[in-house]
PDB file of C-alpha atoms in Angstrom:
ATOM      1  CA  UNK A   1      -0.095   0.082   0.020  1.00 40.00           C
ATOM      2  CA  UNK A   2       2.371   2.194   0.687  1.00 39.00           C
ATOM      3  CA  UNK A   3       4.357   1.794  -2.586  1.00 41.00           C
ATOM      4  CA  UNK A   4       0.622   2.929  -4.361  1.00 45.00           C
ATOM      5  CA  UNK A   5       0.344   6.137  -2.383  1.00 46.00           C
ATOM      6  CA  UNK A   6       3.942   6.553  -3.157  1.00 46.00           C
ATOM      7  CA  UNK A   7       3.564   6.150  -7.033  1.00 51.00           C
ATOM      8  CA  UNK A   8       0.323   8.006  -6.957  1.00 51.00           C
ATOM      9  CA  UNK A   9       2.214  10.980  -5.363  1.00 49.00           C
ATOM     10  CA  UNK A  10       4.978  10.662  -8.005  1.00 51.00           C
ATOM     11  CA  UNK A  11       2.369  11.237 -10.955  1.00 53.00           C
ATOM     12  CA  UNK A  12       0.775  14.298  -8.937  1.00 52.00           C
ATOM     13  CA  UNK A  13       3.722  15.603  -8.257  1.00 50.00           C
ATOM     14  CA  UNK A  14       4.875  15.241 -12.472  1.00 52.00           C
ATOM     15  CA  UNK A  15       1.420  16.242 -13.235  1.00 56.00           C
ATOM     16  CA  UNK A  16       1.762  19.434 -11.537  1.00 52.00           C
ATOM     17  CA  UNK A  17       4.750  20.187 -13.467  1.00 48.00           C
ATOM     18  CA  UNK A  18       3.324  19.805 -16.785  1.00 49.00           C
ATOM     19  CA  UNK A  19       1.652  22.182 -18.523  1.00 42.00           C
ATOM     20  CA  UNK A  20      -1.928  21.566 -19.880  1.00 45.00           C
ATOM     21  CA  UNK A  21      -1.061  21.786 -23.675  1.00 40.00           C
ATOM     22  CA  UNK A  22       1.708  19.235 -23.001  1.00 45.00           C
ATOM     23  CA  UNK A  23      -0.505  16.581 -21.237  1.00 44.00           C
ATOM     24  CA  UNK A  24      -2.733  15.311 -24.399  1.00 44.00           C
ATOM     25  CA  UNK A  25       0.806  14.603 -26.041  1.00 42.00           C
ATOM     26  CA  UNK A  26       2.262  12.316 -23.736  1.00 43.00           C
ATOM     27  CA  UNK A  27       2.706   8.878 -24.397  1.00 41.00           C
ATOM     28  CA  UNK A  28       2.577   7.186 -20.236  1.00 44.00           C
ATOM     29  CA  UNK A  29      -1.202   8.948 -19.304  1.00 43.00           C
ATOM     30  CA  UNK A  30      -1.554  10.246 -15.748  1.00 41.00           C
ATOM     31  CA  UNK A  31      -3.965  10.653 -13.883  1.00 41.00           C
ATOM     32  CA  UNK A  32      -6.504  13.518 -14.681  1.00 42.00           C
ATOM     33  CA  UNK A  33      -7.834  16.232 -12.860  1.00 41.00           C
ATOM     34  CA  UNK A  34     -10.444  16.246  -9.668  1.00 43.00           C
ATOM     35  CA  UNK A  35     -12.842  17.861 -11.901  1.00 43.00           C
ATOM     36  CA  UNK A  36     -12.682  14.409 -14.492  1.00 40.00           C
ATOM     37  CA  UNK A  37     -13.924  10.979 -12.933  1.00 38.00           C
ATOM     38  CA  UNK A  38     -12.788   8.589 -12.812  1.00 38.00           C
ATOM     39  CA  UNK A  39      -9.328   8.915 -11.440  1.00 37.00           C
ATOM     40  CA  UNK A  40      -6.823   6.845 -13.898  1.00 41.00           C
ATOM     41  CA  UNK A  41      -2.726   5.960 -13.735  1.00 39.00           C
ATOM     42  CA  UNK A  42      -0.370   3.844 -16.004  1.00 46.00           C
ATOM     43  CA  UNK A  43      -0.432  -0.098 -15.960  1.00 59.00           C
ATOM     44  CA  UNK A  44       1.968  -1.306 -14.451  1.00 73.00           C
ATOM     45  CA  UNK A  45       2.794  -2.775 -17.582  1.00 80.00           C
ATOM     46  CA  UNK A  46       3.918   0.739 -19.624  1.00 83.00           C
ATOM     47  CA  UNK A  47       7.597   0.122 -19.215  1.00 87.00           C
ATOM     48  CA  UNK A  48       7.781  -3.523 -19.931  1.00 89.00           C
ATOM     49  CA  UNK A  49       5.765  -3.062 -23.254  1.00 89.00           C
ATOM     50  CA  UNK A  50       8.016  -0.225 -23.916  1.00 90.00           C
ATOM     51  CA  UNK A  51      10.762  -2.355 -23.172  1.00 92.00           C
ATOM     52  CA  UNK A  52       9.503  -5.378 -25.622  1.00 93.00           C
ATOM     53  CA  UNK A  53       8.842  -2.790 -28.379  1.00 93.00           C
ATOM     54  CA  UNK A  54      12.744  -1.464 -28.460  1.00 93.00           C
ATOM     55  CA  UNK A  55      13.854  -4.697 -28.193  1.00 95.00           C
ATOM     56  CA  UNK A  56      11.670  -5.826 -31.255  1.00 95.00           C
ATOM     57  CA  UNK A  57      12.944  -2.451 -33.426  1.00 95.00           C
ATOM     58  CA  UNK A  58      16.398  -2.868 -32.223  1.00 95.00           C
ATOM     59  CA  UNK A  59      16.394  -6.882 -33.655  1.00 95.00           C
ATOM     60  CA  UNK A  60      14.089  -6.379 -36.794  1.00 96.00           C
ATOM     61  CA  UNK A  61      16.064  -3.202 -38.368  1.00 95.00           C
ATOM     62  CA  UNK A  62      19.230  -4.019 -38.014  1.00 95.00           C
ATOM     63  CA  UNK A  63      18.140  -7.640 -39.436  1.00 94.00           C
ATOM     64  CA  UNK A  64      15.836  -6.314 -42.111  1.00 94.00           C
ATOM     65  CA  UNK A  65      19.199  -3.914 -42.677  1.00 95.00           C
ATOM     66  CA  UNK A  66      21.395  -7.239 -43.052  1.00 93.00           C
ATOM     67  CA  UNK A  67      18.654  -9.462 -45.376  1.00 92.00           C
ATOM     68  CA  UNK A  68      18.546  -6.452 -47.737  1.00 93.00           C
ATOM     69  CA  UNK A  69      22.087  -5.748 -48.198  1.00 93.00           C
ATOM     70  CA  UNK A  70      23.758  -8.667 -47.877  1.00 91.00           C
ATOM     71  CA  UNK A  71      25.151 -10.138 -50.510  1.00 91.00           C
ATOM     72  CA  UNK A  72      22.906 -13.985 -51.043  1.00 90.00           C
ATOM     73  CA  UNK A  73      26.371 -15.668 -50.739  1.00 89.00           C
ATOM     74  CA  UNK A  74      27.052 -14.691 -47.330  1.00 89.00           C
ATOM     75  CA  UNK A  75      23.568 -15.153 -46.291  1.00 89.00           C
ATOM     76  CA  UNK A  76      23.645 -19.065 -46.927  1.00 88.00           C
ATOM     77  CA  UNK A  77      26.651 -19.591 -44.897  1.00 87.00           C
ATOM     78  CA  UNK A  78      24.597 -18.495 -41.894  1.00 84.00           C
ATOM     79  CA  UNK A  79      21.199 -19.369 -43.345  1.00 85.00           C
ATOM     80  CA  UNK A  80      20.908 -22.014 -45.776  1.00 83.00           C
ATOM     81  CA  UNK A  81      17.697 -21.375 -47.165  1.00 86.00           C
ATOM     82  CA  UNK A  82      18.692 -18.160 -48.247  1.00 86.00           C
ATOM     83  CA  UNK A  83      20.638 -19.585 -50.865  1.00 85.00           C
ATOM     84  CA  UNK A  84      17.201 -21.485 -52.319  1.00 88.00           C
ATOM     85  CA  UNK A  85      15.142 -18.403 -52.115  1.00 88.00           C
ATOM     86  CA  UNK A  86      16.691 -15.032 -52.369  1.00 89.00           C
ATOM     87  CA  UNK A  87      13.552 -12.925 -53.899  1.00 92.00           C
ATOM     88  CA  UNK A  88      12.239 -14.325 -50.012  1.00 92.00           C
ATOM     89  CA  UNK A  89      14.942 -12.880 -48.183  1.00 92.00           C
ATOM     90  CA  UNK A  90      14.766  -9.408 -49.543  1.00 94.00           C
ATOM     91  CA  UNK A  91      11.271  -9.711 -48.644  1.00 95.00           C
ATOM     92  CA  UNK A  92      11.506 -10.508 -45.397  1.00 93.00           C
ATOM     93  CA  UNK A  93      14.029  -8.106 -44.936  1.00 94.00           C
ATOM     94  CA  UNK A  94      11.639  -5.366 -46.376  1.00 95.00           C
ATOM     95  CA  UNK A  95       9.225  -6.554 -44.141  1.00 95.00           C
ATOM     96  CA  UNK A  96      11.956  -6.748 -40.971  1.00 95.00           C
ATOM     97  CA  UNK A  97      12.212  -3.337 -41.491  1.00 95.00           C
ATOM     98  CA  UNK A  98       9.246  -2.385 -42.208  1.00 95.00           C
ATOM     99  CA  UNK A  99       7.097  -3.912 -38.875  1.00 94.00           C
ATOM    100  CA  UNK A 100      10.188  -2.501 -37.190  1.00 94.00           C
ATOM    101  CA  UNK A 101       9.893   1.102 -37.903  1.00 94.00           C
ATOM    102  CA  UNK A 102       6.063   0.908 -36.940  1.00 94.00           C
ATOM    103  CA  UNK A 103       6.794  -0.361 -33.866  1.00 94.00           C
ATOM    104  CA  UNK A 104       8.597   2.996 -33.485  1.00 92.00           C
ATOM    105  CA  UNK A 105       5.313   5.230 -34.177  1.00 89.00           C
ATOM    106  CA  UNK A 106       2.911   5.343 -31.830  1.00 87.00           C
ATOM    107  CA  UNK A 107      -0.142   5.291 -34.562  1.00 88.00           C
ATOM    108  CA  UNK A 108       1.231   2.447 -36.321  1.00 91.00           C
ATOM    109  CA  UNK A 109       2.568   0.048 -33.029  1.00 92.00           C
ATOM    110  CA  UNK A 110      -0.752  -2.149 -33.576  1.00 92.00           C
ATOM    111  CA  UNK A 111      -0.809  -2.198 -37.056  1.00 93.00           C
ATOM    112  CA  UNK A 112       2.635  -3.429 -37.193  1.00 94.00           C
ATOM    113  CA  UNK A 113       3.050  -5.614 -34.191  1.00 94.00           C
ATOM    114  CA  UNK A 114       0.200  -7.646 -35.760  1.00 95.00           C
ATOM    115  CA  UNK A 115       2.559  -7.427 -38.591  1.00 95.00           C
ATOM    116  CA  UNK A 116       5.288  -8.900 -36.621  1.00 96.00           C
ATOM    117  CA  UNK A 117       3.359 -11.357 -35.504  1.00 96.00           C
ATOM    118  CA  UNK A 118       2.420 -12.666 -38.852  1.00 96.00           C
ATOM    119  CA  UNK A 119       6.024 -12.530 -40.164  1.00 95.00           C
ATOM    120  CA  UNK A 120       7.269 -14.869 -36.969  1.00 96.00           C
ATOM    121  CA  UNK A 121       3.687 -17.530 -37.572  1.00 96.00           C
ATOM    122  CA  UNK A 122       5.242 -17.633 -41.245  1.00 95.00           C
ATOM    123  CA  UNK A 123       8.977 -18.233 -40.202  1.00 93.00           C
ATOM    124  CA  UNK A 124       7.998 -20.852 -38.271  1.00 95.00           C
ATOM    125  CA  UNK A 125       6.112 -22.591 -39.840  1.00 95.00           C
ATOM    126  CA  UNK A 126       8.814 -22.330 -43.181  1.00 93.00           C
ATOM    127  CA  UNK A 127      10.890 -24.033 -40.660  1.00 91.00           C
ATOM    128  CA  UNK A 128       8.947 -26.350 -39.045  1.00 93.00           C
ATOM    129  CA  UNK A 129       7.642 -27.490 -42.975  1.00 92.00           C
ATOM    130  CA  UNK A 130      11.689 -27.576 -43.807  1.00 90.00           C
ATOM    131  CA  UNK A 131      12.899 -30.118 -40.906  1.00 90.00           C
ATOM    132  CA  UNK A 132      14.417 -27.383 -39.286  1.00 87.00           C
ATOM    133  CA  UNK A 133      12.885 -26.465 -36.096  1.00 89.00           C
ATOM    134  CA  UNK A 134      15.754 -26.236 -33.622  1.00 88.00           C
ATOM    135  CA  UNK A 135      16.006 -22.713 -35.522  1.00 83.00           C
ATOM    136  CA  UNK A 136      12.319 -21.487 -34.089  1.00 90.00           C
ATOM    137  CA  UNK A 137      12.729 -20.959 -30.819  1.00 92.00           C
ATOM    138  CA  UNK A 138      14.236 -17.556 -31.747  1.00 93.00           C
ATOM    139  CA  UNK A 139      11.077 -16.596 -33.504  1.00 93.00           C
ATOM    140  CA  UNK A 140       8.913 -17.986 -30.434  1.00 95.00           C
ATOM    141  CA  UNK A 141      10.703 -15.294 -28.655  1.00 95.00           C
ATOM    142  CA  UNK A 142       9.841 -12.793 -31.084  1.00 95.00           C
ATOM    143  CA  UNK A 143       6.384 -13.475 -31.589  1.00 96.00           C
ATOM    144  CA  UNK A 144       5.334 -13.380 -27.906  1.00 95.00           C
ATOM    145  CA  UNK A 145       7.357  -9.999 -27.956  1.00 95.00           C
ATOM    146  CA  UNK A 146       5.177  -8.962 -30.346  1.00 95.00           C
ATOM    147  CA  UNK A 147       2.045 -10.380 -29.336  1.00 95.00           C
ATOM    148  CA  UNK A 148       2.909  -8.844 -25.734  1.00 93.00           C
ATOM    149  CA  UNK A 149       3.545  -4.943 -27.946  1.00 93.00           C
ATOM    150  CA  UNK A 150      -0.059  -5.528 -29.268  1.00 93.00           C
ATOM    151  CA  UNK A 151      -1.928  -7.287 -26.347  1.00 90.00           C
ATOM    152  CA  UNK A 152      -0.814  -4.185 -24.554  1.00 85.00           C
ATOM    153  CA  UNK A 153      -1.653  -1.454 -27.026  1.00 83.00           C
ATOM    154  CA  UNK A 154      -5.293  -2.746 -27.558  1.00 80.00           C
ATOM    155  CA  UNK A 155      -6.107  -3.267 -23.999  1.00 68.00           C
ATOM    156  CA  UNK A 156      -7.142   0.040 -21.977  1.00 56.00           C
ATOM    157  CA  UNK A 157      -4.053   1.609 -20.779  1.00 48.00           C
ATOM    158  CA  UNK A 158      -4.841   2.534 -17.490  1.00 45.00           C
ATOM    159  CA  UNK A 159      -5.995   1.227 -14.681  1.00 44.00           C
ATOM    160  CA  UNK A 160      -8.992   2.354 -11.774  1.00 44.00           C
ATOM    161  CA  UNK A 161      -6.762   3.616  -8.619  1.00 44.00           C
ATOM    162  CA  UNK A 162     -10.262   4.905  -6.824  1.00 44.00           C
ATOM    163  CA  UNK A 163     -10.721   2.368  -4.739  1.00 45.00           C
ATOM    164  CA  UNK A 164      -7.339   2.514  -3.232  1.00 45.00           C
ATOM    165  CA  UNK A 165      -7.628   6.378  -3.746  1.00 47.00           C
ATOM    166  CA  UNK A 166     -10.894   6.297  -1.208  1.00 47.00           C
ATOM    167  CA  UNK A 167      -9.267   3.801   1.433  1.00 49.00           C
ATOM    168  CA  UNK A 168      -6.238   5.680   2.022  1.00 50.00           C
ATOM    169  CA  UNK A 169      -8.692   8.706   1.980  1.00 52.00           C
ATOM    170  CA  UNK A 170     -10.736   7.236   5.522  1.00 54.00           C
ATOM    171  CA  UNK A 171      -7.866   7.192   7.063  1.00 52.00           C
TER     172      UNK A 171
END
């Protein structure tokens, strides 16, 4: 309960520091003013979602650039399937870059994360069809991250904080 109270006080303090015109542009949703109802606070999963999002960006964009610009002979030494499907390598490189860059912009996060989910499911199916099950754990990891980011963007960003406030105000 002390942690919740401290978090509430920190949010109120941060909110008081910000001008009204900047409050609407924040990615973190602070507790609204006392005239509006209900009072809300950022979900406790906000930071893990952001970490997962940027992990995906930091993995997808360099991987996409590598697939797009590296010679096929270099790629085929690391990934044998690339020698057999050079156009698919370039296409997945473009999709990796598009997904990674889409995850940077807040208005595209849901679409980009679904695109990454589709890409990872396709990669898993492709590797299983070739009998390369040993190559799929990393794809499952990226799939889990993308699903977590998508889930976090589709659920309400805030949780109700009124119950705690009511309990603490009675003391």
